[in-house]
mmCIF file of C-alpha atoms in Angstrom:
data_model
loop_
_atom_site.group_PDB
_atom_site.id
_atom_site.type_symbol
_atom_site.label_atom_id
_atom_site.label_comp_id
_atom_site.label_asym_id
_atom_site.label_seq_id
_atom_site.Cartn_x
_atom_site.Cartn_y
_atom_site.Cartn_z
ATOM 1 C CA LEU A 1 0.172 0.187 0.114
ATOM 2 C CA LEU A 2 2.902 3.028 1.133
ATOM 3 C CA THR A 3 5.109 1.434 -1.616
ATOM 4 C CA SER A 4 4.050 2.422 -4.482
ATOM 5 C CA LEU A 5 5.608 5.782 -5.903
ATOM 6 C CA ALA A 6 2.845 7.657 -7.270
ATOM 7 C CA ALA A 7 3.051 10.897 -5.332
ATOM 8 C CA LEU A 8 5.109 13.954 -7.089
ATOM 9 C CA LEU A 9 5.840 16.463 -4.609
ATOM 10 C CA LEU A 10 5.976 19.911 -6.385
ATOM 11 C CA SER A 11 7.668 23.203 -5.647
ATOM 12 C CA VAL A 12 10.020 21.274 -3.430
ATOM 13 C CA ARG A 13 13.949 22.763 -3.726
ATOM 14 C CA SER A 14 16.547 20.619 -5.837
ATOM 15 C CA THR A 15 17.726 18.930 -2.630
ATOM 16 C CA GLY A 16 14.801 17.133 -2.720
ATOM 17 C CA SER A 17 14.272 17.724 0.645
ATOM 18 C CA LEU A 18 11.433 19.369 2.704
ATOM 19 C CA SER A 19 14.186 21.670 4.538
ATOM 20 C CA VAL A 20 12.212 25.482 5.482
ATOM 21 C CA GLY A 21 15.395 27.403 6.081
ATOM 22 C CA ALA A 22 15.624 30.617 6.908
ATOM 23 C CA ASP A 23 13.368 32.067 3.930
ATOM 24 C CA HIS A 24 10.403 31.523 6.586
ATOM 25 C CA ALA A 25 8.858 35.204 4.610
ATOM 26 C CA ARG A 26 8.682 33.606 1.360
ATOM 27 C CA PRO A 27 5.466 31.421 0.506
ATOM 28 C CA LEU A 28 5.669 28.301 -0.429
ATOM 29 C CA ARG A 29 3.227 25.876 -1.726
ATOM 30 C CA ILE A 30 3.747 22.066 -2.060
ATOM 31 C CA GLY A 31 0.874 20.322 -4.108
ATOM 32 C CA VAL A 32 1.451 16.267 -4.230
ATOM 33 C CA VAL A 33 -0.513 14.940 -7.360
ATOM 34 C CA GLY A 34 -2.631 11.898 -6.730
ATOM 35 C CA GLY A 35 -4.963 11.682 -3.813
ATOM 36 C CA GLY A 36 -4.419 7.526 -3.432
ATOM 37 C CA ALA A 37 -2.387 6.764 0.078
ATOM 38 C CA SER A 38 0.349 7.522 -1.577
ATOM 39 C CA GLY A 39 0.004 11.240 -2.236
ATOM 40 C CA MET A 40 -2.318 12.219 0.840
ATOM 41 C CA PHE A 41 1.046 9.843 3.215
ATOM 42 C CA ALA A 42 2.667 12.431 1.448
ATOM 43 C CA GLY A 43 1.078 14.853 1.955
ATOM 44 C CA ALA A 44 0.578 14.350 5.357
ATOM 45 C CA CYS A 45 4.289 14.311 6.116
ATOM 46 C CA ALA A 46 4.877 17.632 3.854
ATOM 47 C CA ALA A 47 2.803 19.025 6.297
ATOM 48 C CA ALA A 48 4.017 18.177 9.157
ATOM 49 C CA ALA A 49 7.485 19.084 8.475
ATOM 50 C CA LEU A 50 6.470 22.419 7.369
ATOM 51 C CA GLY A 51 3.944 22.511 10.379
ATOM 52 C CA ALA A 52 6.025 25.553 12.068
ATOM 53 C CA ARG A 53 6.078 28.044 8.580
ATOM 54 C CA PRO A 54 3.320 29.891 8.214
ATOM 55 C CA SER A 55 3.266 30.853 4.595
ATOM 56 C CA ALA A 56 3.523 26.796 3.422
ATOM 57 C CA THR A 57 0.521 25.006 2.083
ATOM 58 C CA VAL A 58 0.343 21.757 0.970
ATOM 59 C CA THR A 59 -2.654 20.901 -0.945
ATOM 60 C CA VAL A 60 -3.220 16.799 -2.496
ATOM 61 C CA LEU A 61 -4.698 17.649 -5.786
ATOM 62 C CA GLU A 62 -6.847 14.532 -7.008
ATOM 63 C CA SER A 63 -8.901 14.032 -10.440
ATOM 64 C CA SER A 64 -11.465 11.437 -9.044
ATOM 65 C CA PRO A 65 -14.008 12.646 -6.692
ATOM 66 C CA GLY A 66 -12.277 11.365 -3.738
ATOM 67 C CA VAL A 67 -9.204 10.406 -1.921
ATOM 68 C CA LEU A 68 -8.437 6.925 -0.993
ATOM 69 C CA ARG A 69 -10.676 5.078 -3.224
ATOM 70 C CA LYS A 70 -8.830 2.796 -3.990
ATOM 71 C CA VAL A 71 -7.392 1.864 -0.520
ATOM 72 C CA LEU A 72 -11.157 1.171 0.124
ATOM 73 C CA LEU A 73 -11.648 -1.368 -2.413
ATOM 74 C CA SER A 74 -7.799 -3.352 -1.316
ATOM 75 C CA GLY A 75 -7.533 -6.491 0.188
ATOM 76 C CA GLY A 76 -11.193 -7.039 -0.646
ATOM 77 C CA GLY A 77 -12.062 -4.419 1.369
ATOM 78 C CA ARG A 78 -9.890 -4.990 4.427
ATOM 79 C CA CYS A 79 -6.678 -3.131 2.695
ATOM 80 C CA ASN A 80 -3.598 -5.421 3.073
ATOM 81 C CA VAL A 81 -1.599 -2.606 4.710
ATOM 82 C CA LEU A 82 2.180 -3.859 5.067
ATOM 83 C CA HIS A 83 3.623 -7.392 4.937
ATOM 84 C CA ASP A 84 4.748 -9.175 8.025
ATOM 85 C CA THR A 85 8.010 -6.809 9.483
ATOM 86 C CA THR A 86 9.624 -9.633 11.077
ATOM 87 C CA LYS A 87 10.503 -11.316 8.443
ATOM 88 C CA PRO A 88 14.090 -10.296 6.412
ATOM 89 C CA LEU A 89 13.262 -6.837 3.891
ATOM 90 C CA SER A 90 14.677 -9.111 1.136
ATOM 91 C CA THR A 91 11.954 -11.882 1.538
ATOM 92 C CA ILE A 92 9.296 -8.455 1.671
ATOM 93 C CA LEU A 93 10.710 -6.473 -1.102
ATOM 94 C CA GLY A 94 10.499 -9.877 -3.315
ATOM 95 C CA GLY A 95 6.863 -9.968 -3.200
ATOM 96 C CA TYR A 96 7.292 -6.680 -5.476
ATOM 97 C CA PRO A 97 8.791 -7.911 -8.456
ATOM 98 C CA ARG A 98 7.377 -5.103 -10.517
ATOM 99 C CA GLY A 99 8.989 -2.567 -8.406
ATOM 100 C CA GLU A 100 11.762 -4.257 -6.126
ATOM 101 C CA LYS A 101 14.786 -2.883 -6.889
ATOM 102 C CA GLU A 102 13.340 0.614 -6.354
ATOM 103 C CA LEU A 103 12.174 -0.136 -3.169
ATOM 104 C CA ARG A 104 15.612 -1.529 -2.361
ATOM 105 C CA GLY A 105 16.609 2.192 -2.186
ATOM 106 C CA THR A 106 14.703 5.178 -0.027
ATOM 107 C CA TYR A 107 12.408 2.662 1.318
ATOM 108 C CA ALA A 108 15.197 0.465 2.937
ATOM 109 C CA ARG A 109 17.288 3.571 4.161
ATOM 110 C CA ARG A 110 14.373 6.248 5.294
ATOM 111 C CA PHE A 111 10.932 4.444 6.506
ATOM 112 C CA GLY A 112 11.092 0.509 5.917
ATOM 113 C CA PRO A 113 8.334 -1.449 7.196
ATOM 114 C CA ASP A 114 8.940 -1.248 11.219
ATOM 115 C CA ASP A 115 8.676 2.235 10.554
ATOM 116 C CA ALA A 116 5.340 1.934 8.541
ATOM 117 C CA LYS A 117 3.964 -0.617 11.234
ATOM 118 C CA GLN A 118 5.053 2.164 13.870
ATOM 119 C CA TRP A 119 3.201 5.157 12.242
ATOM 120 C CA PHE A 120 -0.336 2.973 12.278
ATOM 121 C CA GLU A 121 0.018 2.115 15.428
ATOM 122 C CA THR A 122 0.986 5.230 16.787
ATOM 123 C CA ARG A 123 -2.194 6.515 15.436
ATOM 124 C CA GLY A 124 -4.466 3.835 17.363
ATOM 125 C CA VAL A 125 -4.184 2.014 14.394
ATOM 126 C CA ALA A 126 -3.747 -2.128 15.503
ATOM 127 C CA LEU A 127 -2.884 -4.834 12.972
ATOM 128 C CA LYS A 128 -2.900 -8.245 12.811
ATOM 129 C CA THR A 129 -0.285 -11.104 10.930
ATOM 130 C CA GLU A 130 -2.106 -13.354 9.115
ATOM 131 C CA ALA A 131 -0.621 -17.031 8.365
ATOM 132 C CA ASP A 132 0.130 -15.855 4.459
ATOM 133 C CA GLY A 133 2.446 -12.520 6.281
ATOM 134 C CA ARG A 134 -0.338 -10.067 5.221
ATOM 135 C CA MET A 135 -1.209 -7.875 7.693
ATOM 136 C CA PHE A 136 -4.209 -5.996 8.339
ATOM 137 C CA PRO A 137 -5.748 -3.462 10.714
ATOM 138 C CA VAL A 138 -7.351 -5.548 13.593
ATOM 139 C CA THR A 139 -10.564 -4.382 12.501
ATOM 140 C CA ASP A 140 -10.737 -6.304 9.426
ATOM 141 C CA ASP A 141 -11.727 -2.732 7.747
ATOM 142 C CA SER A 142 -10.340 -0.929 5.159
ATOM 143 C CA SER A 143 -11.602 2.221 5.858
ATOM 144 C CA THR A 144 -9.478 2.187 9.410
ATOM 145 C CA ILE A 145 -6.256 2.940 7.357
ATOM 146 C CA ALA A 146 -8.001 5.135 4.934
ATOM 147 C CA ASP A 147 -9.301 7.450 7.704
ATOM 148 C CA CYS A 148 -5.845 6.802 9.398
ATOM 149 C CA ILE A 149 -4.205 8.004 6.745
ATOM 150 C CA ARG A 150 -6.628 10.774 6.050
ATOM 151 C CA ARG A 151 -7.260 12.239 9.686
ATOM 152 C CA ALA A 152 -3.007 12.428 9.215
ATOM 153 C CA ALA A 153 -3.102 14.554 6.822
ATOM 154 C CA GLU A 154 -6.079 17.292 8.284
ATOM 155 C CA GLU A 155 -4.061 17.570 11.646
ATOM 156 C CA ALA A 156 -0.901 18.460 9.658
ATOM 157 C CA GLY A 157 -2.642 20.760 7.748
ATOM 158 C CA ALA A 158 -2.702 19.486 4.651
ATOM 159 C CA GLY A 159 -5.430 20.180 2.356
ATOM 160 C CA VAL A 160 -7.359 18.389 -0.558
ATOM 161 C CA ARG A 161 -8.583 19.677 -3.668
ATOM 162 C CA THR A 162 -11.128 17.328 -5.345
ATOM 163 C CA GLY A 163 -12.117 17.352 -9.292
ATOM 164 C CA ALA A 164 -8.798 18.867 -10.027
ATOM 165 C CA ARG A 165 -7.065 16.829 -13.321
ATOM 166 C CA VAL A 166 -3.256 17.638 -13.489
ATOM 167 C CA ALA A 167 -2.989 18.064 -17.268
ATOM 168 C CA THR A 168 0.396 19.387 -16.906
ATOM 169 C CA VAL A 169 3.357 20.397 -14.709
ATOM 170 C CA ALA A 170 6.170 23.141 -16.169
ATOM 171 C CA ALA A 171 8.932 24.711 -15.479
ATOM 172 C CA THR A 172 8.710 28.503 -14.742
ATOM 173 C CA ALA A 173 11.100 30.321 -16.559
ATOM 174 C CA ASP A 174 12.743 31.030 -13.557
ATOM 175 C CA ASP A 175 13.371 27.809 -11.683
ATOM 176 C CA ARG A 176 14.888 28.292 -8.873
ATOM 177 C CA GLY A 177 11.421 30.451 -7.639
ATOM 178 C CA THR A 178 13.176 33.807 -6.647
ATOM 179 C CA ARG A 179 10.451 35.625 -8.933
ATOM 180 C CA GLY A 180 7.763 33.449 -8.133
ATOM 181 C CA PRO A 181 6.497 29.659 -8.662
ATOM 182 C CA PRO A 182 9.004 27.189 -9.649
ATOM 183 C CA PHE A 183 6.171 25.071 -11.491
ATOM 184 C CA ALA A 184 3.159 26.139 -13.473
ATOM 185 C CA VAL A 185 0.083 23.222 -12.436
ATOM 186 C CA ARG A 186 -2.484 23.340 -15.585
ATOM 187 C CA PHE A 187 -5.083 22.123 -14.451
ATOM 188 C CA GLY A 188 -7.535 21.216 -18.185
ATOM 189 C CA GLY A 189 -7.619 24.563 -18.042
ATOM 190 C CA ASP A 190 -6.630 27.061 -15.440
ATOM 191 C CA ASP A 191 -3.399 27.187 -14.702
ATOM 192 C CA GLU A 192 -2.297 27.501 -11.154
#
């Protein structure tokens, strides 16, 4: 679930980090494209990281009428959120043949399975491991996971804009953002 790499953060400096730096006066707008599990999680994390910066906003941009819709359907409506975190990382990643190589890098170093499990548990979501290694919320209800991610994004201050189909993202002439936003986002006919 959280291993999808669909989220794209915009307006992040070339370092790729969410460093708030000393320039707190300059407004910082971050758009996360996609309101699935990865996008909402990225929005929650970005908003939490920038929480002390009053001129920063984080908005999750979702083309459909609602966010986290696939989460509600995943795992037969129970949401297979992780795989047995007691197993070696190589075993867990072996279950993702189309993304094992990509996941081995950042996933293993920055936010691995144990981190994901702890993230949910510190937010009140108890998880269980089934005999085949799949992990589900003890409620056996995917809305438990969707509600947790949605609540984390809301509490961190991330906004959500549904019906926002992102058509293009392009760097502006001044890609350092000193005279304006570093990116222009086109939503099917209007610029933002």
